[in-house]
CSV table of C-alpha atoms and ligand atoms in Angstrom, one decimal:
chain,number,residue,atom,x,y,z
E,20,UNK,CA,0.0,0.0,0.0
E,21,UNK,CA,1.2,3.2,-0.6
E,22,UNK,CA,0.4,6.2,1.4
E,23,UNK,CA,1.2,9.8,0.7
E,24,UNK,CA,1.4,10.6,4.3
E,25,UNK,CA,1.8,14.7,4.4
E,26,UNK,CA,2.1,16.5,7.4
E,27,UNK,CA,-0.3,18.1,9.7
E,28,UNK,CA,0.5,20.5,11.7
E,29,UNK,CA,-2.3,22.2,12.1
E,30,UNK,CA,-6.3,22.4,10.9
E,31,UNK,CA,-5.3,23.8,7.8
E,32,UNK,CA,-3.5,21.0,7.2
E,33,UNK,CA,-6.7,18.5,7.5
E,34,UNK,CA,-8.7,17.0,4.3
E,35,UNK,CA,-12.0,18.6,6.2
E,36,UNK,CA,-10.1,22.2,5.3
E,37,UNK,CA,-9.6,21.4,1.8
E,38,UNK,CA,-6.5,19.9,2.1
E,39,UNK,CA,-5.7,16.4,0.0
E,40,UNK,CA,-6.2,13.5,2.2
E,41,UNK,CA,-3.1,11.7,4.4
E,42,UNK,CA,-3.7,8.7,2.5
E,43,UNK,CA,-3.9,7.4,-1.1
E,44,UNK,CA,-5.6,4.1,-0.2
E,45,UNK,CA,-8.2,3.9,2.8
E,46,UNK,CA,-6.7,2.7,6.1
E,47,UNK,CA,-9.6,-0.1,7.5
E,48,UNK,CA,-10.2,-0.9,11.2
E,49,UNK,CA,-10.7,-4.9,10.6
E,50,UNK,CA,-8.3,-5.2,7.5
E,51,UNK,CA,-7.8,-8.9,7.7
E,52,UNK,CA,-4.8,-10.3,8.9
E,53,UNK,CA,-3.8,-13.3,6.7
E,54,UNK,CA,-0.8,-15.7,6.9
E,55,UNK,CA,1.2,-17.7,3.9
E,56,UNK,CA,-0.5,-17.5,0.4
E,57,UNK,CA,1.7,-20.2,-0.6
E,58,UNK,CA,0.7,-22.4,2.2
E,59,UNK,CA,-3.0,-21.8,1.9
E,60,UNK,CA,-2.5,-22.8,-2.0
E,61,UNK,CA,-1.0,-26.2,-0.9
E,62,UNK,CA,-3.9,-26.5,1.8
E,63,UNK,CA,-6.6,-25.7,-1.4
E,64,UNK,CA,-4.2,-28.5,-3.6
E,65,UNK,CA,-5.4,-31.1,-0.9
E,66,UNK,CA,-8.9,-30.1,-1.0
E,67,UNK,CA,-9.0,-30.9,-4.6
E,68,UNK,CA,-7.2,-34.0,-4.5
E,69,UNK,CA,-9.1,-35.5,-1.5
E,70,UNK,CA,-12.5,-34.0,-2.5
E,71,UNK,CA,-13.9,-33.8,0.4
E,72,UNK,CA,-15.2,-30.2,1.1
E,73,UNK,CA,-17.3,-29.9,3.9
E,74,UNK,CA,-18.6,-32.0,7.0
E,75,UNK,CA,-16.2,-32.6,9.2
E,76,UNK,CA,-13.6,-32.9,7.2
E,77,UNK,CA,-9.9,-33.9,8.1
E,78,UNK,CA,-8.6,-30.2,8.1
E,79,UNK,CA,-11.8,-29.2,10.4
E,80,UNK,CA,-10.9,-31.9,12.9
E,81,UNK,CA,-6.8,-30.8,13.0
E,82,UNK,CA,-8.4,-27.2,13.0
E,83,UNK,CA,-10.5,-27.7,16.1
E,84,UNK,CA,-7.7,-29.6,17.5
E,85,UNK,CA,-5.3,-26.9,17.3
E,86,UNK,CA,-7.6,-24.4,18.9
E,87,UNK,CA,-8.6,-26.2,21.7
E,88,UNK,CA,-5.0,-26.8,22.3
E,89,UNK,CA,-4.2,-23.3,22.0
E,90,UNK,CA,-6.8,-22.2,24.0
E,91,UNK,CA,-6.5,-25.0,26.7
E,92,UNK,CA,-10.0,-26.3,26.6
E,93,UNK,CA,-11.2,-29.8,26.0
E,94,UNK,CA,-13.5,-29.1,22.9
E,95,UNK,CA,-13.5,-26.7,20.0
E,96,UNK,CA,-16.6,-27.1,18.0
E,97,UNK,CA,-16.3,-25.5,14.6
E,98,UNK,CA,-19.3,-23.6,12.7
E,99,UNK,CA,-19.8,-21.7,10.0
E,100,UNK,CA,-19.7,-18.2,11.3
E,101,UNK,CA,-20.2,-16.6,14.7
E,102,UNK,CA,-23.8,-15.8,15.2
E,103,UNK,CA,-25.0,-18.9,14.2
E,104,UNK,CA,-22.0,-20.6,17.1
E,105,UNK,CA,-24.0,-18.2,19.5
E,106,UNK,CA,-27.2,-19.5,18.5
E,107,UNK,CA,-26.3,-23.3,18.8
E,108,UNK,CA,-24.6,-22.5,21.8
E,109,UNK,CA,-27.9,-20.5,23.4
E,110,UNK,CA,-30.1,-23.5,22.3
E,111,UNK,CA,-27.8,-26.4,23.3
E,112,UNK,CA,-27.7,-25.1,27.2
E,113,UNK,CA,-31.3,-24.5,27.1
E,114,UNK,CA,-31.7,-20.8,27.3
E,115,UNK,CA,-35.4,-19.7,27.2
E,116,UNK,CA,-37.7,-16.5,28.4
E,117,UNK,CA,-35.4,-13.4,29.4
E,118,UNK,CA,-31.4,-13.8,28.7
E,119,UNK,CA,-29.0,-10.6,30.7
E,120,UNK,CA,-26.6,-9.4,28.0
E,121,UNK,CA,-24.9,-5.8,27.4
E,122,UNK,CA,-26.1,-3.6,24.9
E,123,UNK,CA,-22.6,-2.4,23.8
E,124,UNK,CA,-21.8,-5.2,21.6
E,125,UNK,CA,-22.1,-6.0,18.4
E,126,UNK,CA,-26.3,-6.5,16.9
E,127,UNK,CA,-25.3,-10.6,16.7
E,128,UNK,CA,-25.3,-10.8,20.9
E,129,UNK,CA,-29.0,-9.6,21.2
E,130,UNK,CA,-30.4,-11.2,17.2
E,131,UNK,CA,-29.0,-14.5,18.3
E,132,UNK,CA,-31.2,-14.6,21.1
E,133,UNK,CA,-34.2,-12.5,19.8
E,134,UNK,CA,-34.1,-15.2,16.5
E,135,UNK,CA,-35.2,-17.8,18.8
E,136,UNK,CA,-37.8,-16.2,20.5
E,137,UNK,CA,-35.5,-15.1,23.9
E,138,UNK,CA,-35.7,-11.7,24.9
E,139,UNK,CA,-32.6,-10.1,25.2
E,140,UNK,CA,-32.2,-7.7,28.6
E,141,UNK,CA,-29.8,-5.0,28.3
E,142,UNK,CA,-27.8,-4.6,31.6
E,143,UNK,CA,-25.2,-1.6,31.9
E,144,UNK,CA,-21.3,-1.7,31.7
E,145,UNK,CA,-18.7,-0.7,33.7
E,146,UNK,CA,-17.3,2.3,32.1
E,147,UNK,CA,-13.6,1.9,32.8
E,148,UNK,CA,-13.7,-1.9,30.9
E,149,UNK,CA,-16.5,-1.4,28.7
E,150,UNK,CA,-17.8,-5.6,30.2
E,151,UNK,CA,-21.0,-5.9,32.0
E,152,UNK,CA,-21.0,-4.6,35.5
E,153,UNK,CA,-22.4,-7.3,37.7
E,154,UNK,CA,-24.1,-5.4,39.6
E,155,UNK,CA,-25.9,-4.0,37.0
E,156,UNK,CA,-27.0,-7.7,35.9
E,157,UNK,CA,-28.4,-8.2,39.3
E,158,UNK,CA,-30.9,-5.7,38.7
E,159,UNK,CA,-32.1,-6.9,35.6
E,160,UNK,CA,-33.3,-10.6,37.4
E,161,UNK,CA,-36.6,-11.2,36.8
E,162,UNK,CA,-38.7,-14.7,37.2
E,163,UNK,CA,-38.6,-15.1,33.9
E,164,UNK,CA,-34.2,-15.2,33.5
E,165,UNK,CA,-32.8,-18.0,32.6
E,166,UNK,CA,-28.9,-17.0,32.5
E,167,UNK,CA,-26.4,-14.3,31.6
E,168,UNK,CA,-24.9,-14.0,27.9
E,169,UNK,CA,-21.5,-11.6,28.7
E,170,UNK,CA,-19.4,-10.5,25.7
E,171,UNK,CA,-15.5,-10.3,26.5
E,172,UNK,CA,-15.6,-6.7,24.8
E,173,UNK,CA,-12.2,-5.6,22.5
E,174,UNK,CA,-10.7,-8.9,23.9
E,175,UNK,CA,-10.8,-7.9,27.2
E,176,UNK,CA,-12.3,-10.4,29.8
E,177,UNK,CA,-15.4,-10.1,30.9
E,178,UNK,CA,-15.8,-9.8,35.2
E,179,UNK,CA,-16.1,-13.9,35.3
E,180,UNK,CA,-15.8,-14.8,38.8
E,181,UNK,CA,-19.0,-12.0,39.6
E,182,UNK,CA,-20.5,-13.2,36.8
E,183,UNK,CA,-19.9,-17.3,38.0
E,184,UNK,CA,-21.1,-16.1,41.6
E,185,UNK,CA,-24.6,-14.9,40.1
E,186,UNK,CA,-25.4,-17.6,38.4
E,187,UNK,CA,-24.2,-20.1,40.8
E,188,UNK,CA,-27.2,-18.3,43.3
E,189,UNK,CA,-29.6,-18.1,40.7
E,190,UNK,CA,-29.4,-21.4,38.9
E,191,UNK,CA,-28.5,-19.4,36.0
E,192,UNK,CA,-26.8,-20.6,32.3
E,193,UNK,CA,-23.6,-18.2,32.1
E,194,UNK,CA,-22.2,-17.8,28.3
E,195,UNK,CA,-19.7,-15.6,26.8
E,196,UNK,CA,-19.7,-13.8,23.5
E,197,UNK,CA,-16.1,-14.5,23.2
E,198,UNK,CA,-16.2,-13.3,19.4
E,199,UNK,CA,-13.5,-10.7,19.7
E,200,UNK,CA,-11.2,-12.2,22.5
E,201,UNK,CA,-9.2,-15.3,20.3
E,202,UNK,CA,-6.3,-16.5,22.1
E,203,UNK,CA,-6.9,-13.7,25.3
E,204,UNK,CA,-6.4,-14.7,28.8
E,205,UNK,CA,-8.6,-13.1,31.9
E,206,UNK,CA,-6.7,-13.5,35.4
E,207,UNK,CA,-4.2,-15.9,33.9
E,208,UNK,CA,-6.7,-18.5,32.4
E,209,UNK,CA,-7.4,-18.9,28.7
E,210,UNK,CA,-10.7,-17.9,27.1
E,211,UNK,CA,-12.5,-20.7,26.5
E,212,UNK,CA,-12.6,-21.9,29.6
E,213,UNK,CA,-15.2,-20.1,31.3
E,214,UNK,CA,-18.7,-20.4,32.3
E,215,UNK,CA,-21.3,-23.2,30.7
E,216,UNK,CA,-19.6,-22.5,27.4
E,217,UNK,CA,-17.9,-19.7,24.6
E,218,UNK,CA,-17.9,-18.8,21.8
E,219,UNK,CA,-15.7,-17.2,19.2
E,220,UNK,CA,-16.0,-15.5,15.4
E,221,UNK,CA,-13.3,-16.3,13.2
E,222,UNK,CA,-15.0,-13.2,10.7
E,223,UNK,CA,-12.4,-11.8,8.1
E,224,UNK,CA,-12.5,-8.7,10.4
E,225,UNK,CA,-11.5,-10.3,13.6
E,226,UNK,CA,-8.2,-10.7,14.6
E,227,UNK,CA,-8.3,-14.3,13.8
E,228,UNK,CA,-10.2,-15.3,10.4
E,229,UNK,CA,-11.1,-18.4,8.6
E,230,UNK,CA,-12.8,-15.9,5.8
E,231,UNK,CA,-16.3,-16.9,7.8
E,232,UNK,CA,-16.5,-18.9,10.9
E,233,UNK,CA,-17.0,-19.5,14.4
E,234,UNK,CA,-16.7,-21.9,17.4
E,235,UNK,CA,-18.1,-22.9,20.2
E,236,UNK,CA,-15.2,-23.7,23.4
E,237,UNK,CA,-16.3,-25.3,26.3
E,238,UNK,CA,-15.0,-28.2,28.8
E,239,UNK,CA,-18.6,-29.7,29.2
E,240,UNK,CA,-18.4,-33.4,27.3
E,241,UNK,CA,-22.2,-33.7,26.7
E,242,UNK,CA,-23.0,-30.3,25.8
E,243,UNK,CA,-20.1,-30.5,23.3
E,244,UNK,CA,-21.5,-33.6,21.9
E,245,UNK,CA,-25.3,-31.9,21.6
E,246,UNK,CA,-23.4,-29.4,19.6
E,247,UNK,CA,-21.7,-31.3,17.7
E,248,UNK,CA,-25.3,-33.0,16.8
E,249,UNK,CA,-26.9,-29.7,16.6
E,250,UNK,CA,-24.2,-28.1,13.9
E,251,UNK,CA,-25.0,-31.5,11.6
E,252,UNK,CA,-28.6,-31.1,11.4
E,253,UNK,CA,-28.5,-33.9,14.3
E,254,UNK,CA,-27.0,-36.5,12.1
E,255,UNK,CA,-25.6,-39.5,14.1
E,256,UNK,CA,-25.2,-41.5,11.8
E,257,UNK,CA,-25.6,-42.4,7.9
E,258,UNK,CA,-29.5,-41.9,8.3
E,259,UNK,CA,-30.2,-41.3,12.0
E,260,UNK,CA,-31.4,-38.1,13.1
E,261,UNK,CA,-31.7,-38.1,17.0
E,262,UNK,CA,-31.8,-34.5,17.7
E,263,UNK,CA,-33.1,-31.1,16.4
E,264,UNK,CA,-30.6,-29.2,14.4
E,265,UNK,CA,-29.7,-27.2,11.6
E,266,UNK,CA,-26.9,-26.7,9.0
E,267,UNK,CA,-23.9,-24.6,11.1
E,268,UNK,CA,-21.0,-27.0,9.8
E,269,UNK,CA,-17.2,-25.0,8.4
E,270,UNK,CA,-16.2,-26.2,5.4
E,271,UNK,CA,-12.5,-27.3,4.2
E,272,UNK,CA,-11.3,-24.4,2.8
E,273,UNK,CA,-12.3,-21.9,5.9
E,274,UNK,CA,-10.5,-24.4,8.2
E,275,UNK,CA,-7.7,-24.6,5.6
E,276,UNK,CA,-7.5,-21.0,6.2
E,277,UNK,CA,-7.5,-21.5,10.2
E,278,UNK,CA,-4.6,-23.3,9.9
E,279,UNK,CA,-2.5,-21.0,7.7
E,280,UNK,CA,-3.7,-17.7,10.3
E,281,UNK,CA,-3.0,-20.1,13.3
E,282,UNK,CA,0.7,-20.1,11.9
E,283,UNK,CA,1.0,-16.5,11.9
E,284,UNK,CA,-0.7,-15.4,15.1
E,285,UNK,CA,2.6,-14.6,17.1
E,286,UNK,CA,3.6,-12.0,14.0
E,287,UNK,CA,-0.3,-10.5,14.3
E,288,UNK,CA,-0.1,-10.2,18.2
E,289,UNK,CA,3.4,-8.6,18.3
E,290,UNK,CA,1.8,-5.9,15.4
E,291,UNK,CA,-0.9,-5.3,16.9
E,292,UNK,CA,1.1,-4.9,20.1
E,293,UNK,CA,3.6,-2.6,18.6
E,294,UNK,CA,1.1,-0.4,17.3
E,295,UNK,CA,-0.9,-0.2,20.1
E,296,UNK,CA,2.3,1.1,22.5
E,297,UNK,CA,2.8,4.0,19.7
E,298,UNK,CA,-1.2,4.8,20.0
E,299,UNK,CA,-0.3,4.9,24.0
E,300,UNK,CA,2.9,7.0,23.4
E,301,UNK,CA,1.4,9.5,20.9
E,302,UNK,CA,-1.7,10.0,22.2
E,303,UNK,CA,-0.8,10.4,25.9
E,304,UNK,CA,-0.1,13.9,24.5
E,305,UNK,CA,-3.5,14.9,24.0
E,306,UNK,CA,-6.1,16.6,26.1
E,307,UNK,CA,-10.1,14.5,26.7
E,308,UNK,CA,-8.7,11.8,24.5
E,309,UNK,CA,-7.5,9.1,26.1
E,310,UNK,CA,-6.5,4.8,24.9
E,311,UNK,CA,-9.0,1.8,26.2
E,312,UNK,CA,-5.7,0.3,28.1
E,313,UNK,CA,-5.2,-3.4,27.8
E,314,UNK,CA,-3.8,-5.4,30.8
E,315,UNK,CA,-0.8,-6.6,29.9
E,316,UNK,CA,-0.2,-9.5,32.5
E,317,UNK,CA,-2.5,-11.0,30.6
E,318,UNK,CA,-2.5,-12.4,27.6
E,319,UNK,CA,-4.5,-10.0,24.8
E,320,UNK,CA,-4.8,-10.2,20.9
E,321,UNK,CA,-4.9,-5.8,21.0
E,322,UNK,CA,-6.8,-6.2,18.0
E,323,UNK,CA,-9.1,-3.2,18.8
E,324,UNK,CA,-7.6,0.4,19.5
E,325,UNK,CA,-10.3,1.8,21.0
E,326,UNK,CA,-10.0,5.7,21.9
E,327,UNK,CA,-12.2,7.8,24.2
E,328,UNK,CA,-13.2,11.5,23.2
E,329,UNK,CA,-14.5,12.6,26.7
E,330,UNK,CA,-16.5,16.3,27.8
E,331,UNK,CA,-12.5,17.9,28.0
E,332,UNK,CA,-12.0,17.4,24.2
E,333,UNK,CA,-12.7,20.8,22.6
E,334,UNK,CA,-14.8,19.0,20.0
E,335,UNK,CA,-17.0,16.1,19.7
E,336,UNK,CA,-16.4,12.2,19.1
E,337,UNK,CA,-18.4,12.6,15.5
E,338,UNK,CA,-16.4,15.9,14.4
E,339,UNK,CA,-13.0,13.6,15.0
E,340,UNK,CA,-14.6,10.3,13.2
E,341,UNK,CA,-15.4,12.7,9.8
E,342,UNK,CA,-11.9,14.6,10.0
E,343,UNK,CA,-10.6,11.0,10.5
E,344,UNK,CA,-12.7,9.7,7.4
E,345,UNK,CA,-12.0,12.7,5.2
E,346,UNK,CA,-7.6,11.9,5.5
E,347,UNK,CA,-9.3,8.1,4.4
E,348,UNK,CA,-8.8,6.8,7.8
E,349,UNK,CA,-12.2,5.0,8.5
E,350,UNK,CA,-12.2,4.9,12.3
E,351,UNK,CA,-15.5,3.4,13.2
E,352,UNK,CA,-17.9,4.2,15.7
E,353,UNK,CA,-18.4,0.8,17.4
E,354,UNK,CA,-20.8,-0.2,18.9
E,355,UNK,CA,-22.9,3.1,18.7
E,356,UNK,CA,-25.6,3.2,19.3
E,357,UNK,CA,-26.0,0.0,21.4
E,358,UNK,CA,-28.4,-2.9,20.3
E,359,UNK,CA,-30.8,-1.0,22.7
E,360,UNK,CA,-31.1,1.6,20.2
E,361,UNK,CA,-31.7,-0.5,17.0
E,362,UNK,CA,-34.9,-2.1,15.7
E,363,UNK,CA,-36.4,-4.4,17.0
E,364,UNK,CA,-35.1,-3.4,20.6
E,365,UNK,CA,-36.0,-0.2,20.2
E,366,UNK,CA,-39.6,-0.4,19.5
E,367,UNK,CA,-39.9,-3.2,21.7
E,368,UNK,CA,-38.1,-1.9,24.9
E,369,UNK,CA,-38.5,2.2,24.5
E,370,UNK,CA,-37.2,2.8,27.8
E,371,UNK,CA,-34.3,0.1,27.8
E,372,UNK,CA,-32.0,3.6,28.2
E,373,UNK,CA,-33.0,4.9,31.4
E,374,UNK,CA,-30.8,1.7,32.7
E,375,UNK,CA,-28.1,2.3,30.6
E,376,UNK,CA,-26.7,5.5,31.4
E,377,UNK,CA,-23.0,3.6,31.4
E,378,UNK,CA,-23.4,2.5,27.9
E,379,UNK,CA,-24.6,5.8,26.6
E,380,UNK,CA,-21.8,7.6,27.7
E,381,UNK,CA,-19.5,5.5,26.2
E,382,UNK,CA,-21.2,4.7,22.8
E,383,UNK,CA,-21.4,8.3,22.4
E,384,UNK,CA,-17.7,8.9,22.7
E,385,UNK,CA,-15.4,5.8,21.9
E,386,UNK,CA,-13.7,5.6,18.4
E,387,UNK,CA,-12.1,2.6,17.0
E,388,UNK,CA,-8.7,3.4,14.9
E,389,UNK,CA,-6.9,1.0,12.5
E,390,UNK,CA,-4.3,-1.7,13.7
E,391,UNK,CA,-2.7,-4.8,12.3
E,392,UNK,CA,0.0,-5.6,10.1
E,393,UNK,CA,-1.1,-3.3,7.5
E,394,UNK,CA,-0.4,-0.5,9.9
E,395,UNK,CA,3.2,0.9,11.1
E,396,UNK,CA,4.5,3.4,13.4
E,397,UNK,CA,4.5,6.6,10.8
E,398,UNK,CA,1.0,5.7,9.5
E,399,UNK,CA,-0.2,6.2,13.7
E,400,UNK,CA,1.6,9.1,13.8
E,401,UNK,CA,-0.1,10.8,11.0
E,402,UNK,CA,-3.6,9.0,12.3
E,403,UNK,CA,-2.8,10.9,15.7
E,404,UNK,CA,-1.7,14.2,14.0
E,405,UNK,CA,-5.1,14.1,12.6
E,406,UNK,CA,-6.7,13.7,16.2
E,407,UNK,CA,-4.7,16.7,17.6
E,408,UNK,CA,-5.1,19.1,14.8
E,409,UNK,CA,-8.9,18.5,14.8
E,410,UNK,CA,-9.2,19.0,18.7
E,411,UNK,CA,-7.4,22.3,18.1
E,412,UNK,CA,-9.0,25.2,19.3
E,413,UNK,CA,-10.8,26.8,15.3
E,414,UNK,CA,-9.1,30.2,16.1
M,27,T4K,N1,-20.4,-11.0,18.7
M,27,T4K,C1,-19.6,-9.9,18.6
M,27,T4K,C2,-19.2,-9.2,19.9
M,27,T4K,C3,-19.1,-9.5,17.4
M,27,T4K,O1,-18.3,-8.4,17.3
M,27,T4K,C4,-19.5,-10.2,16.2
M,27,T4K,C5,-19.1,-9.8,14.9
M,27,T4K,C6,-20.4,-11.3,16.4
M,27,T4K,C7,-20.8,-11.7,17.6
M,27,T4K,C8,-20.8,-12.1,15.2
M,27,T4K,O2,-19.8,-12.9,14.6
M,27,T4K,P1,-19.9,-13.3,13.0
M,27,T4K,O3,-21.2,-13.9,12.8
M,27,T4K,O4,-19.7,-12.0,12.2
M,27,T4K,O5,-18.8,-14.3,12.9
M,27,T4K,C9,-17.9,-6.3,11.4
M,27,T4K,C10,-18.0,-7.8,11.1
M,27,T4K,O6,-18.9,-8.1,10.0
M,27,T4K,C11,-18.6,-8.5,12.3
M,27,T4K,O7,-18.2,-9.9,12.1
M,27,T4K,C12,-17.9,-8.0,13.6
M,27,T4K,N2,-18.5,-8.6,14.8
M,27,T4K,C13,-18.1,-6.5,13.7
M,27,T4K,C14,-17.4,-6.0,14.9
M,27,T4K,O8,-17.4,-6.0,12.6
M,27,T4K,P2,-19.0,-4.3,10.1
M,27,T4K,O9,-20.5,-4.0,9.8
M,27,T4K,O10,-18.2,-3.3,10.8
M,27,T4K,O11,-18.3,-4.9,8.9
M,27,T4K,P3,-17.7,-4.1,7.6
M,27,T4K,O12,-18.2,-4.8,6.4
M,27,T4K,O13,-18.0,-2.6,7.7
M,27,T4K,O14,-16.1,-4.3,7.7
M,27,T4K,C15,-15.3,-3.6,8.6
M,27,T4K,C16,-14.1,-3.0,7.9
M,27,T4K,O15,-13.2,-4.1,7.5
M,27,T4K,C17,-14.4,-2.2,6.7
M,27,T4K,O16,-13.8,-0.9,6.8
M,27,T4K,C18,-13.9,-2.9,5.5
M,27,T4K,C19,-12.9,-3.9,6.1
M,27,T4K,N3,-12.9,-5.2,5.5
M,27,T4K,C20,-14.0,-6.0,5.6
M,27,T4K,C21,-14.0,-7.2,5.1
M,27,T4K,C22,-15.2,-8.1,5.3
M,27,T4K,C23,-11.8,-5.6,4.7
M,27,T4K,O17,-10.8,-4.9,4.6
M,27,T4K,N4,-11.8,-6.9,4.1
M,27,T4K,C24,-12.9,-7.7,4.3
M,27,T4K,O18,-12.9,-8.8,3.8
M,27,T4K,O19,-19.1,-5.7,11.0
C-alpha cells in the first residue's frame, strides 16, 4: 500500500479544510490479517485432491484440534460463522424466556437470542472496561431469567468470577460472546474456559479469520456432543437423526485458512502490540482523548484500539470520526448506538436507556482506529496528528 502521508500540523492541514487527504488508499479498522499464500495454495491442492469439502472434514478436525489446544480447553466445535455458534450455543444449554446481555456489543449478541424467541435484557457496563457490571445484571433478574450471555468486549475479559457467583445463586446458564477475544487470557486462564460454554467469530474482520467462521469452546463433554449434533442437522449416523438441528458446519477451505492464520498469530499479536504502545505514546499527548488500556499480565490479541473522546476534548467524538474519514482513515464508531437503540429493541423496549446510562456515555464517545499488520509506526503518527489538529482550538 502506498500512502502519501503529508504533514499536519495544524487544521489547515486536514482534508475537512480542503486539504488532499493523508492517505492514497483507505486505512480499515478490521483489515484482515492473513498468513502464507503459498501455504494456503497447498492446503486448497489437498482439498481438490481429496474432495472432500465440507462436513467434518480432516482439516476441520486438526483445526479444532489446534484451537482447543491453543486455548486449553477440551473441545473446540467448529461452525460456519459466529452468530449462528451463538445461536447453537444459546439452544444447546437450554436458554429460554429473558437472557442478561450488554447492549454495547455488536447486533449478533441480542439477534442471536431474539431469532429464537428469547428476549434479550440489556444490563449496563462498567465504564472503565467497557464488560458488563455485575451489579448492574443483578438488577435486571426477573422470574422469567434463565442466564447471563457476557461478551469479552475488545478482547478484554469479561468480570467472570462476579459473573460465576450470580449464576451459581440463581441457577443461572452463564455464556460468553467470546467473538472478539481469540487467544486472550482473563486472570491468567485462557478464554475458553469459562462459564457453561464460549464462543468465538473467526470473521475476516476479527483478529483471527477463517474468511467466515465460528466456534463454540467449552469443557462440558455432553454439551459438546449436543453441539456437535446440533451443527449437523442432528446426524448420528448415515440416516439417523436423534436430535433437532440445523446446517452450522465449516467447510474445508475456511479451516484450511485456520490453519495458515494459526501459523501466523505470534507475528499478528506482536503488530498489533507494537502499534498499540505508539497509539499509547502519541496520544498520551493529548487533552479529553484518552487509549482503552489493555492489561498486559494477561494475555491479549490488541486487535481493537479503541479511543475515548470525553467532555474535556474541545470537539465532539463525530467531528474527530469525519476529520478522520475525510484523510481516508475510516475509524468506526463501534458499537454506537447500542443494540438498545436499533430495531427491534427499540420499539420493543422504549425505555431500555433509562438503565443504561454507562453505555450511553461510552457509545457516544469511543472511536475505533486502524491496527494490524497493515499498519506501522508513521501511518499512527499521521492518524494521531489528525486527532490533535482537529481537537485544536478553530481560532
Ligand atoms: N459478537 C460480537 C461481539 C461480534 O463483534 C460479532 C461480529 C459477532 C458476535 C458475530 O460474529 P460473526 O457472525 O460475524 O462471525 C464487522 C463484522 O462483520 C462482524 O463480524 C464483527 N462482529 C463486527 C465487529 O465488525 P461491520 O459491519 O463493521 O463490517 P464491515 O463490512 O463494515 O467491515 C469492517 C471493515 O473491514 C471495513 O472498513 C472494511 C474492512 N474489510 C472487511 C471485510 C469483510 C476488509 O478490509 N476486508 C474484508 O474482507 O461488522
Amino acid at each position: 500500500m502506498v500512502a502519501s502521508m503529508k504533514k499536519i500540523r495544524s487544521r489547515n492541514d486536514l482534508a475537512i479544510n480542503g486539504a488532499s487527504p493523508a492517505f492514497d488508499d483507505t486505512l480499515h479498522v478490521g483489515r484482515p490479517n492473513i498468513g502464507s499464500r503459498d501455504d494456503f495454495l497447498e492446503y486448497v491442492g489437498q482439498i481438490f485432491d481429496r474432495r472432500w469439502l465440507t462436513n467434518n472434514g480432516p482439516m476441520v478436525q486438526e483445526f479444532e484440534k489446534r484451537v482447543s489446544d491453543y486455548h486449553q480447553v477440551k473441545h473446540c466445535i467448529a461452525m460456519c460463522n459466529g452468530t449462528i455458534a451463538l445461536e447453537i450455543a444459546i439452544r444447546a444449554t437450554g436458554l429460554s424466556g429473558e437472557v442478561i446481555i450488554p447492549s454495547y456489543t455488536f447486533i449478533a449478541t441480542a439477534h442471536a437470542l431474539h431469532w429464537q424467541g428469547i428476549t434479550p435484557v440489556f444490563a449496563d457496563i462498567d465504564p472503565v472496561t467497557h464488560n458488563l457490571d455485575p451489579e448492574a445484571v443483578r438488577r435486571m433478574i426477573t422470574d422469567r431469567t434463565s442466564g447471563i450471555l457476557g461478551v469479552h468486549l475488545w478482547g478484554r475479559g469479561s468480570p467472570v468470577a462476579a459473573l460465576q457467583e450470580l449464576a451459581d445463586d440463581h441457577g443461572f446458564r452463564l455464556l460468553f460472546d467470546a467473538a472478539h477475544a481469540f487467544g486472550c487470557s482473563s486472570s491468567g486462564t485462557m478464554i475458553g474456559n469459562f462459564g457453561d460454554c464460549e464462543v468465538l467469530s473467526f470473521h475476516a474482520t476479527k483478529f483471527f479469520n477463517t474468511f467466515e467462521g465460528g466456534a463454540v469452546l467449552t469443557n462440558n463433554d455432553e454439551l459438546a456432543e449436543r453441539m456437535r449434533l446440533m451443527r449437523n442437522f442432528g446426524f448420528a449416523g448415515l440416516d439417523t437423526v436423534v436430535h433437532p438441528g440445523t446446517n452450522g458446519k465449516m467447510t474445508e477451505i475456511c479451516a484450511a485458512m485456520g490453519l495458515v492464520n494459526l501459523d501466523s498469530i505470534n507475528s499478528v499479536i506482536d503488530a498489533n502490540r507494537r502499534n498499540y504502545r505508539v497509539y499509547l505514546e502519541e496520544l498520551s499527548l493529548l487533552q479529553g482523548v484518552s487509549l482503552l488500556e489493555f492489561d498486559e499480565s494477561d494475555r491479549q490479541n490488541y486487535q481493537y484500539v479503541v479511543v475515548e473522546v470525553s467532555k474535556e476534548c474541545g470537539v465532539s467524538r463525530d467531528d474527530i470520526v469525519e476529520a478522520l474519514h475525510a484523510e481516508n482513515i475510516r475509524a468506526r464508531r463501534y458499537f454506537w448506538p447500542g443494540c438498545h437503540n436499533m430495531e427491534p429493541y427499540r420499539e420493543l423496549f422504549p425505555k431500555a436507556g433509562q438503565e443504561l446510562p454507562n453505555t450511553q456515555l461510552v457509545a457516544d464517545r469511543a472511536i475505533v482506529l486502524p491496527t494490524g499488520p497493515t499498519i506501522d509506526a508513521d501511518m499512527i503518527r499521521t492518524i494521531v496528528s489528525v486527532i490533535a489538529a482537529s481537537t485544536e482550538d478553530g481560532e
